[in-house]
Coordinates of C-alpha atoms in Angstrom, one line a residue:
X12 CA -164.6 -22.3 -30.2
X13 CA -167.1 -26.3 -30.4
X14 CA -167.4 -28.5 -27.8
X15 CA -165.1 -30.7 -28.4
X16 CA -162.0 -28.1 -28.7
X17 CA -163.3 -27.1 -25.8
X18 CA -162.4 -30.5 -24.0
X19 CA -159.0 -31.0 -25.9
X20 CA -157.9 -27.6 -24.5
X21 CA -159.2 -28.4 -20.4
X22 CA -157.7 -31.4 -20.8
X23 CA -153.8 -30.5 -21.8
X24 CA -154.3 -27.1 -18.9
X25 CA -154.8 -29.5 -16.5
X26 CA -152.3 -31.9 -17.7
X27 CA -149.5 -29.3 -17.9
X28 CA -150.8 -27.8 -14.7
X29 CA -151.4 -30.6 -12.7
X30 CA -149.0 -29.8 -10.3
X31 CA -151.2 -27.2 -9.4
X32 CA -153.4 -29.8 -8.5
X33 CA -151.2 -31.8 -6.4
X34 CA -150.1 -29.2 -3.9
X35 CA -153.1 -27.9 -3.0
X36 CA -154.9 -31.4 -2.4
X37 CA -151.4 -32.0 -0.7
X38 CA -151.5 -29.6 1.4
X39 CA -155.6 -29.3 2.0
X40 CA -155.5 -33.5 2.9
X41 CA -153.7 -36.2 4.2
X42 CA -155.8 -39.0 3.6
X43 CA -155.7 -40.9 0.2
X44 CA -159.2 -41.0 -0.1
X45 CA -159.6 -37.7 0.6
X46 CA -156.9 -36.5 -1.8
X47 CA -159.1 -38.2 -4.4
X48 CA -162.4 -37.0 -3.9
X49 CA -161.1 -33.2 -3.7
X50 CA -159.0 -33.5 -6.7
X51 CA -161.9 -35.3 -8.9
X52 CA -163.3 -32.1 -7.3
X53 CA -161.7 -29.7 -8.2
X54 CA -160.7 -31.0 -12.1
X55 CA -165.2 -31.5 -12.0
X56 CA -164.5 -27.2 -11.2
X57 CA -162.0 -26.5 -13.2
X58 CA -163.6 -28.9 -16.6
X59 CA -167.3 -27.2 -15.6
X60 CA -166.2 -23.3 -15.4
X61 CA -163.7 -23.2 -18.3
X62 CA -166.6 -22.4 -20.4
X63 CA -166.7 -19.4 -17.6
X64 CA -162.7 -19.0 -18.1
X65 CA -161.6 -15.7 -19.4
X66 CA -158.3 -16.1 -21.4
X67 CA -156.9 -12.1 -20.0
X68 CA -156.2 -14.3 -17.0
X69 CA -153.4 -16.5 -17.1
X70 CA -154.9 -20.0 -16.8
X71 CA -152.9 -21.2 -13.1
X72 CA -154.1 -18.3 -11.7
X73 CA -157.5 -18.7 -12.4
X74 CA -156.7 -23.2 -11.8
X75 CA -155.3 -22.0 -8.0
X76 CA -158.3 -19.4 -7.4
X77 CA -160.8 -22.7 -8.5
X78 CA -158.8 -25.3 -6.7
X79 CA -158.2 -22.8 -4.4
X80 CA -161.9 -23.0 -3.8
X81 CA -162.7 -26.0 -4.1
X82 CA -160.8 -27.5 -1.1
X83 CA -161.7 -24.3 1.1
X84 CA -165.2 -25.5 0.6
X85 CA -164.5 -29.3 1.0
X86 CA -162.4 -28.3 3.7
X87 CA -165.3 -26.9 5.9
X88 CA -167.4 -29.5 4.6
X89 CA -164.9 -32.0 5.9
X90 CA -164.9 -30.6 9.8
X91 CA -168.3 -30.9 9.7
X92 CA -169.2 -34.4 8.5
X93 CA -166.1 -35.1 11.4
X94 CA -168.3 -33.7 14.1
X95 CA -170.9 -36.0 13.2
X96 CA -168.6 -39.2 13.0
X97 CA -167.0 -42.2 15.3
X98 CA -163.0 -42.2 15.3
X99 CA -161.8 -45.2 13.4
X100 CA -157.8 -45.8 12.8
X101 CA -157.2 -44.2 9.5
X102 CA -154.3 -45.5 6.8
X103 CA -152.2 -42.4 6.2
X104 CA -150.1 -42.5 3.0
X105 CA -146.8 -40.5 3.3
X106 CA -144.5 -40.3 0.3
X107 CA -141.0 -40.5 1.1
X108 CA -139.5 -36.9 0.4
X109 CA -136.2 -38.9 0.9
X110 CA -136.8 -40.7 -2.8
X111 CA -135.9 -38.1 -4.5
X112 CA -133.5 -36.4 -6.3
X113 CA -133.4 -32.9 -4.8
X114 CA -134.7 -33.8 -0.6
X115 CA -134.2 -31.4 1.7
X116 CA -134.2 -32.5 4.7
X117 CA -136.1 -28.9 5.7
X118 CA -139.5 -29.7 4.0
X119 CA -141.2 -31.8 6.2
X120 CA -141.1 -29.2 8.7
X121 CA -141.9 -26.6 6.4
X122 CA -145.1 -28.3 5.1
X123 CA -145.7 -28.9 9.3
X124 CA -145.0 -25.0 9.0
X125 CA -147.6 -24.9 6.0
X126 CA -149.9 -26.8 8.3
X127 CA -150.4 -24.2 10.8
X128 CA -151.6 -22.0 8.8
X129 CA -154.6 -20.6 8.1
X130 CA -156.5 -21.6 5.0
X131 CA -156.3 -18.0 3.6
X132 CA -152.4 -17.4 4.0
X133 CA -151.7 -21.2 3.9
X134 CA -153.6 -20.7 -0.3
X135 CA -151.0 -17.2 -0.4
X136 CA -147.8 -19.4 0.7
X137 CA -148.1 -22.2 -1.7
X138 CA -149.0 -19.4 -4.5
X139 CA -145.9 -17.6 -3.3
X140 CA -143.8 -20.9 -3.1
X141 CA -144.3 -21.7 -6.8
X142 CA -143.1 -18.5 -7.6
X143 CA -146.4 -16.9 -8.7
X144 CA -146.3 -12.7 -8.8
X145 CA -148.4 -11.1 -6.0
X146 CA -150.8 -9.9 -9.1
X147 CA -151.5 -13.6 -9.3
X148 CA -151.9 -14.3 -5.9
X149 CA -154.2 -10.9 -5.6
X150 CA -156.1 -12.5 -8.1
X151 CA -157.0 -16.4 -7.2
X152 CA -157.5 -14.7 -3.8
X153 CA -159.5 -11.5 -4.5
X154 CA -157.2 -9.2 -2.1
X155 CA -154.9 -6.2 -3.5
X156 CA -151.9 -6.7 -4.4
X157 CA -150.4 -5.0 -1.2
X158 CA -152.6 -7.3 1.0
X159 CA -150.8 -10.0 -0.7
X160 CA -147.0 -8.1 -0.3
X161 CA -148.2 -7.9 3.6
X162 CA -149.0 -11.6 4.2
X163 CA -146.3 -12.8 2.8
X164 CA -143.7 -10.4 4.8
X165 CA -145.5 -11.7 7.9
X166 CA -145.6 -15.4 6.8
X167 CA -141.8 -15.1 6.5
X168 CA -141.0 -13.7 9.4
X169 CA -143.4 -16.4 11.7
X170 CA -141.2 -19.0 9.4
X171 CA -138.4 -17.5 9.8
X172 CA -139.1 -17.5 13.4
X173 CA -140.2 -20.9 14.1
X174 CA -137.4 -22.5 12.3
X175 CA -134.7 -20.5 14.4
X176 CA -136.5 -22.8 17.4

């Protein structure tokens, strides 16, 4: 496979699965500048890593793995950087979800609950809500399939409690 074919392939893969990148970015960053930076870094790492992509693995699972690894690293760097920054007013970009056809008033509440989870649990929940199998989540997160099942059950229990409150 030549280099131009790889560029076309990875471009199509990114375009087809851009929702994965969007979900991860929006789960880890709320400021538009941070979102753009993280999105660029994820895409860069996907393009960079494509030459080593194991085509026996589902492309979406691989993309999740890359995106979450980049997001977690980015988030850690951001937290370290924030320790040394002077607080300044910031503009938060909020998309009004009520503009979509499938608006559910529980979505903002669910996002609030998701943000309370640590990075691993957040990643597992996002992949689970996106319909990925336990095996795919296991592969992307580097934990056993049974561990994924256990964590998902615990997450569900926590969310049920939070929604009842």
